[in-house]
Amino acid sequence: MTPIAIPPLTKDLVRVLIDADTIQRRVDELARQINKSYKGIEKPLILVGVLKGSFIFLADLCRRLTVPHMVDFISLSSYADSSEITGNVRLIMDARENIENRDVMIVEDILDSGFTLDYLCRNFTARNPASLKTAVLLDKPERRRIDVKLDYWGFQIPDVWVVGYGLDYAERYRTLPYIAEMVPVEG
Ligand code: IMP
Ligand code: MG
């Protein structure tokens, strides 16, 4: 396979916060932990990726799983098209699988205020899964407004806007292989 090119920083990308190799090593570790925890499960674990930000993390994570699993997606909206917190979470597209009596893992890109994951955990718990766990790549603990249970997390980061590896700013930079801090440049 052709190695993934590492695009250079642009002027609004301030610095690389987590490089591509470091991300891949951490995803390896998370997959190892998940493989250990779910060893021997009978029905496939349902991984529910929260669109769009989790799609790359989920793709890398699920391809390292040796336990039976399947992939589903859900789409929510919390921030209109800006980075301001409203705490207003809306379901845009529901998961397709019936999760009753199934082992479920919500896969998110980043835990910020916590409103999104809190909403999802409450919504999914009401559907009576056999178990419900959460996996997020990034955690910004300083920004937390509501307490949520995190089972697997990749990295704790400071309170800065980050892009890459699935995360965007107004739909830009999602496909960078690294996580970069971003400060929008005017004009
Ligand atoms: P929460 O509901 O405040 O925890 O927000 C979580 C959602 O906000 C994430 O799923 C992301 O889509 C988005 N988000 C929060 N911080 C960032 C960031 O630094 N970069 C990109 N998206 C972010
Ligand atoms: Mg998200």
PDB file of C-alpha atoms and ligand atoms in Angstrom:
ATOM      1  CA  MET A   1       0.000   0.000   0.000  1.00  0.00           C
ATOM      2  CA  THR A   2       1.230   3.501  -0.766  1.00  0.00           C
ATOM      3  CA  PRO A   3       2.032   5.257   2.523  1.00  0.00           C
ATOM      4  CA  ILE A   4      -0.368   8.065   3.416  1.00  0.00           C
ATOM      5  CA  ALA A   5       1.156  11.422   2.504  1.00  0.00           C
ATOM      6  CA  ILE A   6       1.640  13.858   5.379  1.00  0.00           C
ATOM      7  CA  PRO A   7       0.400  17.231   4.074  1.00  0.00           C
ATOM      8  CA  PRO A   8       2.266  20.281   5.365  1.00  0.00           C
ATOM      9  CA  LEU A   9       0.710  22.721   7.822  1.00  0.00           C
ATOM     10  CA  THR A  10      -1.181  25.657   6.318  1.00  0.00           C
ATOM     11  CA  LYS A  11      -1.174  29.092   7.940  1.00  0.00           C
ATOM     12  CA  ASP A  12      -4.230  28.426  10.122  1.00  0.00           C
ATOM     13  CA  LEU A  13      -2.845  25.118  11.368  1.00  0.00           C
ATOM     14  CA  VAL A  14      -0.761  26.280  14.293  1.00  0.00           C
ATOM     15  CA  ARG A  15       1.019  23.035  15.160  1.00  0.00           C
ATOM     16  CA  VAL A  16       0.769  19.282  14.985  1.00  0.00           C
ATOM     17  CA  LEU A  17      -0.619  18.185  18.319  1.00  0.00           C
ATOM     18  CA  ILE A  18      -0.561  14.422  17.721  1.00  0.00           C
ATOM     19  CA  ASP A  19       1.354  12.972  14.785  1.00  0.00           C
ATOM     20  CA  ALA A  20       0.086  10.146  12.597  1.00  0.00           C
ATOM     21  CA  ASP A  21       2.352   7.442  14.080  1.00  0.00           C
ATOM     22  CA  THR A  22       1.382   8.330  17.632  1.00  0.00           C
ATOM     23  CA  ILE A  23      -2.305   8.106  16.706  1.00  0.00           C
ATOM     24  CA  GLN A  24      -1.820   4.714  15.073  1.00  0.00           C
ATOM     25  CA  ARG A  25       0.065   3.332  18.075  1.00  0.00           C
ATOM     26  CA  ARG A  26      -2.664   4.490  20.452  1.00  0.00           C
ATOM     27  CA  VAL A  27      -5.409   3.003  18.260  1.00  0.00           C
ATOM     28  CA  ASP A  28      -3.457  -0.284  18.382  1.00  0.00           C
ATOM     29  CA  GLU A  29      -3.500  -0.148  22.173  1.00  0.00           C
ATOM     30  CA  LEU A  30      -7.205   0.648  22.336  1.00  0.00           C
ATOM     31  CA  ALA A  31      -7.989  -2.232  19.972  1.00  0.00           C
ATOM     32  CA  ARG A  32      -5.922  -4.558  22.149  1.00  0.00           C
ATOM     33  CA  GLN A  33      -7.890  -3.509  25.243  1.00  0.00           C
ATOM     34  CA  ILE A  34     -11.207  -3.971  23.425  1.00  0.00           C
ATOM     35  CA  ASN A  35     -10.172  -7.380  22.053  1.00  0.00           C
ATOM     36  CA  LYS A  36      -9.319  -8.455  25.583  1.00  0.00           C
ATOM     37  CA  SER A  37     -12.537  -7.152  27.150  1.00  0.00           C
ATOM     38  CA  TYR A  38     -14.882  -8.697  24.596  1.00  0.00           C
ATOM     39  CA  LYS A  39     -13.036 -11.978  24.072  1.00  0.00           C
ATOM     40  CA  GLY A  40     -15.492 -14.845  23.645  1.00  0.00           C
ATOM     41  CA  ILE A  41     -18.608 -12.721  22.999  1.00  0.00           C
ATOM     42  CA  GLU A  42     -21.230 -14.573  21.017  1.00  0.00           C
ATOM     43  CA  LYS A  43     -23.152 -11.882  19.188  1.00  0.00           C
ATOM     44  CA  PRO A  44     -21.045  -9.306  17.385  1.00  0.00           C
ATOM     45  CA  LEU A  45     -20.251  -6.102  19.228  1.00  0.00           C
ATOM     46  CA  ILE A  46     -22.112  -3.220  17.565  1.00  0.00           C
ATOM     47  CA  LEU A  47     -19.802  -0.245  17.041  1.00  0.00           C
ATOM     48  CA  VAL A  48     -21.853   2.894  16.503  1.00  0.00           C
ATOM     49  CA  GLY A  49     -19.800   5.676  14.977  1.00  0.00           C
ATOM     50  CA  VAL A  50     -21.002   9.225  15.466  1.00  0.00           C
ATOM     51  CA  LEU A  51     -20.872  10.936  12.066  1.00  0.00           C
ATOM     52  CA  LYS A  52     -18.995  12.512  10.669  1.00  0.00           C
ATOM     53  CA  GLY A  53     -16.046  13.062  12.978  1.00  0.00           C
ATOM     54  CA  SER A  54     -15.517   9.449  14.053  1.00  0.00           C
ATOM     55  CA  PHE A  55     -15.306   7.854  10.609  1.00  0.00           C
ATOM     56  CA  ILE A  56     -11.526   7.589  10.376  1.00  0.00           C
ATOM     57  CA  PHE A  57     -10.993   6.588  14.006  1.00  0.00           C
ATOM     58  CA  LEU A  58     -13.732   3.965  13.674  1.00  0.00           C
ATOM     59  CA  ALA A  59     -12.290   2.643  10.399  1.00  0.00           C
ATOM     60  CA  ASP A  60      -8.831   2.243  11.933  1.00  0.00           C
ATOM     61  CA  LEU A  61     -10.152   0.811  15.197  1.00  0.00           C
ATOM     62  CA  CYS A  62     -12.535  -1.778  13.742  1.00  0.00           C
ATOM     63  CA  ARG A  63      -9.917  -3.141  11.351  1.00  0.00           C
ATOM     64  CA  ARG A  64      -7.776  -4.047  14.347  1.00  0.00           C
ATOM     65  CA  LEU A  65     -10.537  -5.901  16.165  1.00  0.00           C
ATOM     66  CA  THR A  66     -10.299  -9.656  16.388  1.00  0.00           C
ATOM     67  CA  VAL A  67     -13.588 -10.008  18.290  1.00  0.00           C
ATOM     68  CA  PRO A  68     -16.787 -10.327  16.219  1.00  0.00           C
ATOM     69  CA  HIS A  69     -18.160  -6.875  15.497  1.00  0.00           C
ATOM     70  CA  MET A  70     -20.322  -4.880  13.135  1.00  0.00           C
ATOM     71  CA  VAL A  71     -20.439  -1.220  12.263  1.00  0.00           C
ATOM     72  CA  ASP A  72     -23.327   1.205  12.343  1.00  0.00           C
ATOM     73  CA  PHE A  73     -23.560   4.990  12.306  1.00  0.00           C
ATOM     74  CA  ILE A  74     -25.603   7.726  13.875  1.00  0.00           C
ATOM     75  CA  SER A  75     -25.681  11.378  13.049  1.00  0.00           C
ATOM     76  CA  LEU A  76     -26.303  14.148  15.528  1.00  0.00           C
ATOM     77  CA  SER A  77     -26.094  17.856  15.480  1.00  0.00           C
ATOM     78  CA  SER A  78     -25.057  19.956  18.425  1.00  0.00           C
ATOM     79  CA  TYR A  79     -23.341  22.988  16.945  1.00  0.00           C
ATOM     80  CA  ALA A  80     -25.204  24.641  14.053  1.00  0.00           C
ATOM     81  CA  ASP A  81     -22.147  25.304  11.901  1.00  0.00           C
ATOM     82  CA  SER A  82     -19.930  26.984  14.417  1.00  0.00           C
ATOM     83  CA  SER A  83     -17.920  25.914  17.414  1.00  0.00           C
ATOM     84  CA  GLU A  84     -20.246  27.367  20.037  1.00  0.00           C
ATOM     85  CA  ILE A  85     -21.739  25.111  22.684  1.00  0.00           C
ATOM     86  CA  THR A  86     -25.498  25.114  22.947  1.00  0.00           C
ATOM     87  CA  GLY A  87     -26.120  21.838  24.712  1.00  0.00           C
ATOM     88  CA  ASN A  88     -28.812  21.365  22.087  1.00  0.00           C
ATOM     89  CA  VAL A  89     -28.360  17.897  20.630  1.00  0.00           C
ATOM     90  CA  ARG A  90     -30.562  16.758  17.759  1.00  0.00           C
ATOM     91  CA  LEU A  91     -30.803  13.308  16.195  1.00  0.00           C
ATOM     92  CA  ILE A  92     -30.360  13.686  12.443  1.00  0.00           C
ATOM     93  CA  MET A  93     -30.008  10.030  11.464  1.00  0.00           C
ATOM     94  CA  ASP A  94     -30.561   7.087  13.782  1.00  0.00           C
ATOM     95  CA  ALA A  95     -28.568   3.848  13.861  1.00  0.00           C
ATOM     96  CA  ARG A  96     -30.127   1.059  11.805  1.00  0.00           C
ATOM     97  CA  GLU A  97     -29.442  -1.880  14.100  1.00  0.00           C
ATOM     98  CA  ASN A  98     -31.761  -2.943  16.870  1.00  0.00           C
ATOM     99  CA  ILE A  99     -29.442  -2.748  19.867  1.00  0.00           C
ATOM    100  CA  GLU A 100     -31.718  -4.427  22.407  1.00  0.00           C
ATOM    101  CA  ASN A 101     -29.778  -7.150  24.267  1.00  0.00           C
ATOM    102  CA  ARG A 102     -26.650  -6.423  22.245  1.00  0.00           C
ATOM    103  CA  ASP A 103     -23.195  -5.255  23.301  1.00  0.00           C
ATOM    104  CA  VAL A 104     -22.818  -1.720  22.005  1.00  0.00           C
ATOM    105  CA  MET A 105     -19.917   0.704  21.821  1.00  0.00           C
ATOM    106  CA  ILE A 106     -20.420   4.335  20.890  1.00  0.00           C
ATOM    107  CA  VAL A 107     -17.400   5.619  18.971  1.00  0.00           C
ATOM    108  CA  GLU A 108     -16.851   9.386  19.017  1.00  0.00           C
ATOM    109  CA  ASP A 109     -14.122  11.659  17.748  1.00  0.00           C
ATOM    110  CA  ILE A 110     -13.902  14.042  20.690  1.00  0.00           C
ATOM    111  CA  LEU A 111     -15.435  14.637  24.078  1.00  0.00           C
ATOM    112  CA  ASP A 112     -15.822  18.336  24.678  1.00  0.00           C
ATOM    113  CA  SER A 113     -18.706  19.658  26.809  1.00  0.00           C
ATOM    114  CA  GLY A 114     -20.006  16.093  27.034  1.00  0.00           C
ATOM    115  CA  PHE A 115     -23.545  16.985  25.879  1.00  0.00           C
ATOM    116  CA  THR A 116     -23.385  14.817  22.752  1.00  0.00           C
ATOM    117  CA  LEU A 117     -22.166  11.669  24.479  1.00  0.00           C
ATOM    118  CA  ASP A 118     -24.499  12.206  27.417  1.00  0.00           C
ATOM    119  CA  TYR A 119     -27.467  12.475  25.062  1.00  0.00           C
ATOM    120  CA  LEU A 120     -26.377   9.342  23.208  1.00  0.00           C
ATOM    121  CA  CYS A 121     -25.805   7.304  26.353  1.00  0.00           C
ATOM    122  CA  ARG A 122     -29.243   8.187  27.683  1.00  0.00           C
ATOM    123  CA  ASN A 123     -30.898   7.562  24.324  1.00  0.00           C
ATOM    124  CA  PHE A 124     -29.174   4.174  23.887  1.00  0.00           C
ATOM    125  CA  THR A 125     -29.683   3.049  27.482  1.00  0.00           C
ATOM    126  CA  ALA A 126     -33.428   3.449  26.942  1.00  0.00           C
ATOM    127  CA  ARG A 127     -33.185   0.801  24.190  1.00  0.00           C
ATOM    128  CA  ASN A 128     -31.950  -1.829  26.686  1.00  0.00           C
ATOM    129  CA  PRO A 129     -28.623  -2.955  25.241  1.00  0.00           C
ATOM    130  CA  ALA A 130     -26.859  -5.871  26.979  1.00  0.00           C
ATOM    131  CA  SER A 131     -23.977  -3.472  27.616  1.00  0.00           C
ATOM    132  CA  LEU A 132     -23.055   0.044  26.551  1.00  0.00           C
ATOM    133  CA  LYS A 133     -19.529   1.420  26.403  1.00  0.00           C
ATOM    134  CA  THR A 134     -17.973   4.553  24.999  1.00  0.00           C
ATOM    135  CA  ALA A 135     -14.768   5.068  23.034  1.00  0.00           C
ATOM    136  CA  VAL A 136     -13.479   8.518  22.118  1.00  0.00           C
ATOM    137  CA  LEU A 137     -10.239   9.423  20.435  1.00  0.00           C
ATOM    138  CA  LEU A 138      -9.793  12.806  22.093  1.00  0.00           C
ATOM    139  CA  ASP A 139     -10.874  14.243  25.405  1.00  0.00           C
ATOM    140  CA  LYS A 140     -10.826  17.938  26.329  1.00  0.00           C
ATOM    141  CA  PRO A 141     -11.396  17.629  30.087  1.00  0.00           C
ATOM    142  CA  GLU A 142     -11.233  21.396  30.746  1.00  0.00           C
ATOM    143  CA  ARG A 143     -14.334  21.942  28.645  1.00  0.00           C
ATOM    144  CA  ARG A 144     -16.559  19.403  30.360  1.00  0.00           C
ATOM    145  CA  ARG A 145     -20.006  20.691  31.353  1.00  0.00           C
ATOM    146  CA  ILE A 146     -21.657  17.372  32.100  1.00  0.00           C
ATOM    147  CA  ASP A 147     -20.184  14.205  33.547  1.00  0.00           C
ATOM    148  CA  VAL A 148     -20.040  11.254  31.153  1.00  0.00           C
ATOM    149  CA  LYS A 149     -18.641   7.768  31.537  1.00  0.00           C
ATOM    150  CA  LEU A 150     -15.658   7.140  29.284  1.00  0.00           C
ATOM    151  CA  ASP A 151     -14.538   3.549  28.849  1.00  0.00           C
ATOM    152  CA  TYR A 152     -11.841   3.978  26.207  1.00  0.00           C
ATOM    153  CA  TRP A 153     -10.077   7.181  25.262  1.00  0.00           C
ATOM    154  CA  GLY A 154      -7.078   7.954  23.120  1.00  0.00           C
ATOM    155  CA  PHE A 155      -5.579  11.262  24.242  1.00  0.00           C
ATOM    156  CA  GLN A 156      -6.375  14.092  26.607  1.00  0.00           C
ATOM    157  CA  ILE A 157      -5.794  17.432  24.926  1.00  0.00           C
ATOM    158  CA  PRO A 158      -5.882  21.083  26.024  1.00  0.00           C
ATOM    159  CA  ASP A 159      -8.745  23.454  25.254  1.00  0.00           C
ATOM    160  CA  VAL A 160      -7.857  24.278  21.646  1.00  0.00           C
ATOM    161  CA  TRP A 161      -9.735  23.673  18.387  1.00  0.00           C
ATOM    162  CA  VAL A 162      -8.326  20.627  16.654  1.00  0.00           C
ATOM    163  CA  VAL A 163      -8.720  19.250  13.140  1.00  0.00           C
ATOM    164  CA  GLY A 164      -7.624  16.171  11.232  1.00  0.00           C
ATOM    165  CA  TYR A 165      -8.144  12.414  11.547  1.00  0.00           C
ATOM    166  CA  GLY A 166     -11.884  12.936  11.011  1.00  0.00           C
ATOM    167  CA  LEU A 167     -12.292  16.240  12.820  1.00  0.00           C
ATOM    168  CA  ASP A 168     -13.111  19.350  10.863  1.00  0.00           C
ATOM    169  CA  TYR A 169     -13.506  23.074  10.911  1.00  0.00           C
ATOM    170  CA  ALA A 170     -16.467  23.944   8.662  1.00  0.00           C
ATOM    171  CA  GLU A 171     -15.860  20.645   6.800  1.00  0.00           C
ATOM    172  CA  ARG A 172     -12.184  21.326   6.187  1.00  0.00           C
ATOM    173  CA  TYR A 173      -9.150  19.296   7.227  1.00  0.00           C
ATOM    174  CA  ARG A 174     -11.009  16.042   8.046  1.00  0.00           C
ATOM    175  CA  THR A 175      -8.638  13.870   6.054  1.00  0.00           C
ATOM    176  CA  LEU A 176      -5.345  15.004   7.537  1.00  0.00           C
ATOM    177  CA  PRO A 177      -3.572  11.946   8.994  1.00  0.00           C
ATOM    178  CA  TYR A 178      -2.515  13.911  12.086  1.00  0.00           C
ATOM    179  CA  ILE A 179      -4.331  16.057  14.675  1.00  0.00           C
ATOM    180  CA  ALA A 180      -3.450  19.735  14.418  1.00  0.00           C
ATOM    181  CA  GLU A 181      -4.359  22.762  16.467  1.00  0.00           C
ATOM    182  CA  MET A 182      -6.205  25.286  14.345  1.00  0.00           C
ATOM    183  CA  VAL A 183      -6.798  29.016  14.670  1.00  0.00           C
ATOM    184  CA  PRO A 184      -8.831  30.481  11.790  1.00  0.00           C
ATOM    185  CA  VAL A 185      -6.982  33.147   9.842  1.00  0.00           C
ATOM    186  CA  GLU A 186      -9.119  36.096   8.818  1.00  0.00           C
ATOM    187  CA  GLY A 187      -9.489  36.858   5.080  1.00  0.00           C
TER     188      GLY A 187
HETATM  189  P1  IMP B   1     -19.695  17.989  23.005  1.00  0.00           P
HETATM  190  O1  IMP B   1     -21.131  17.646  22.845  1.00  0.00           O
HETATM  191  O2  IMP B   1     -19.482  19.415  23.435  1.00  0.00           O
HETATM  192  O3  IMP B   1     -18.907  17.017  23.844  1.00  0.00           O
HETATM  193  O4  IMP B   1     -19.107  18.058  21.567  1.00  0.00           O
HETATM  194  C1  IMP B   1     -18.700  17.014  20.883  1.00  0.00           C
HETATM  195  C2  IMP B   1     -18.688  17.332  19.397  1.00  0.00           C
HETATM  196  O5  IMP B   1     -18.225  18.658  19.093  1.00  0.00           O
HETATM  197  C3  IMP B   1     -17.677  16.425  18.783  1.00  0.00           C
HETATM  198  O6  IMP B   1     -18.286  15.230  18.400  1.00  0.00           O
HETATM  199  C4  IMP B   1     -17.159  17.217  17.623  1.00  0.00           C
HETATM  200  O7  IMP B   1     -17.955  16.956  16.498  1.00  0.00           O
HETATM  201  C5  IMP B   1     -17.300  18.651  18.021  1.00  0.00           C
HETATM  202  N1  IMP B   1     -16.020  19.219  18.496  1.00  0.00           N
HETATM  203  C6  IMP B   1     -15.694  19.601  19.753  1.00  0.00           C
HETATM  204  N2  IMP B   1     -14.454  20.076  19.831  1.00  0.00           N
HETATM  205  C7  IMP B   1     -13.955  19.978  18.572  1.00  0.00           C
HETATM  206  C8  IMP B   1     -12.669  20.327  17.997  1.00  0.00           C
HETATM  207  O8  IMP B   1     -11.718  20.811  18.645  1.00  0.00           O
HETATM  208  N3  IMP B   1     -12.544  20.094  16.663  1.00  0.00           N
HETATM  209  C9  IMP B   1     -13.532  19.559  15.907  1.00  0.00           C
HETATM  210  N4  IMP B   1     -14.732  19.219  16.404  1.00  0.00           N
HETATM  211  C10 IMP B   1     -14.940  19.442  17.728  1.00  0.00           C
HETATM  212 MG    MG B   2     -18.431  14.221  16.820  1.00  0.00          MG
END
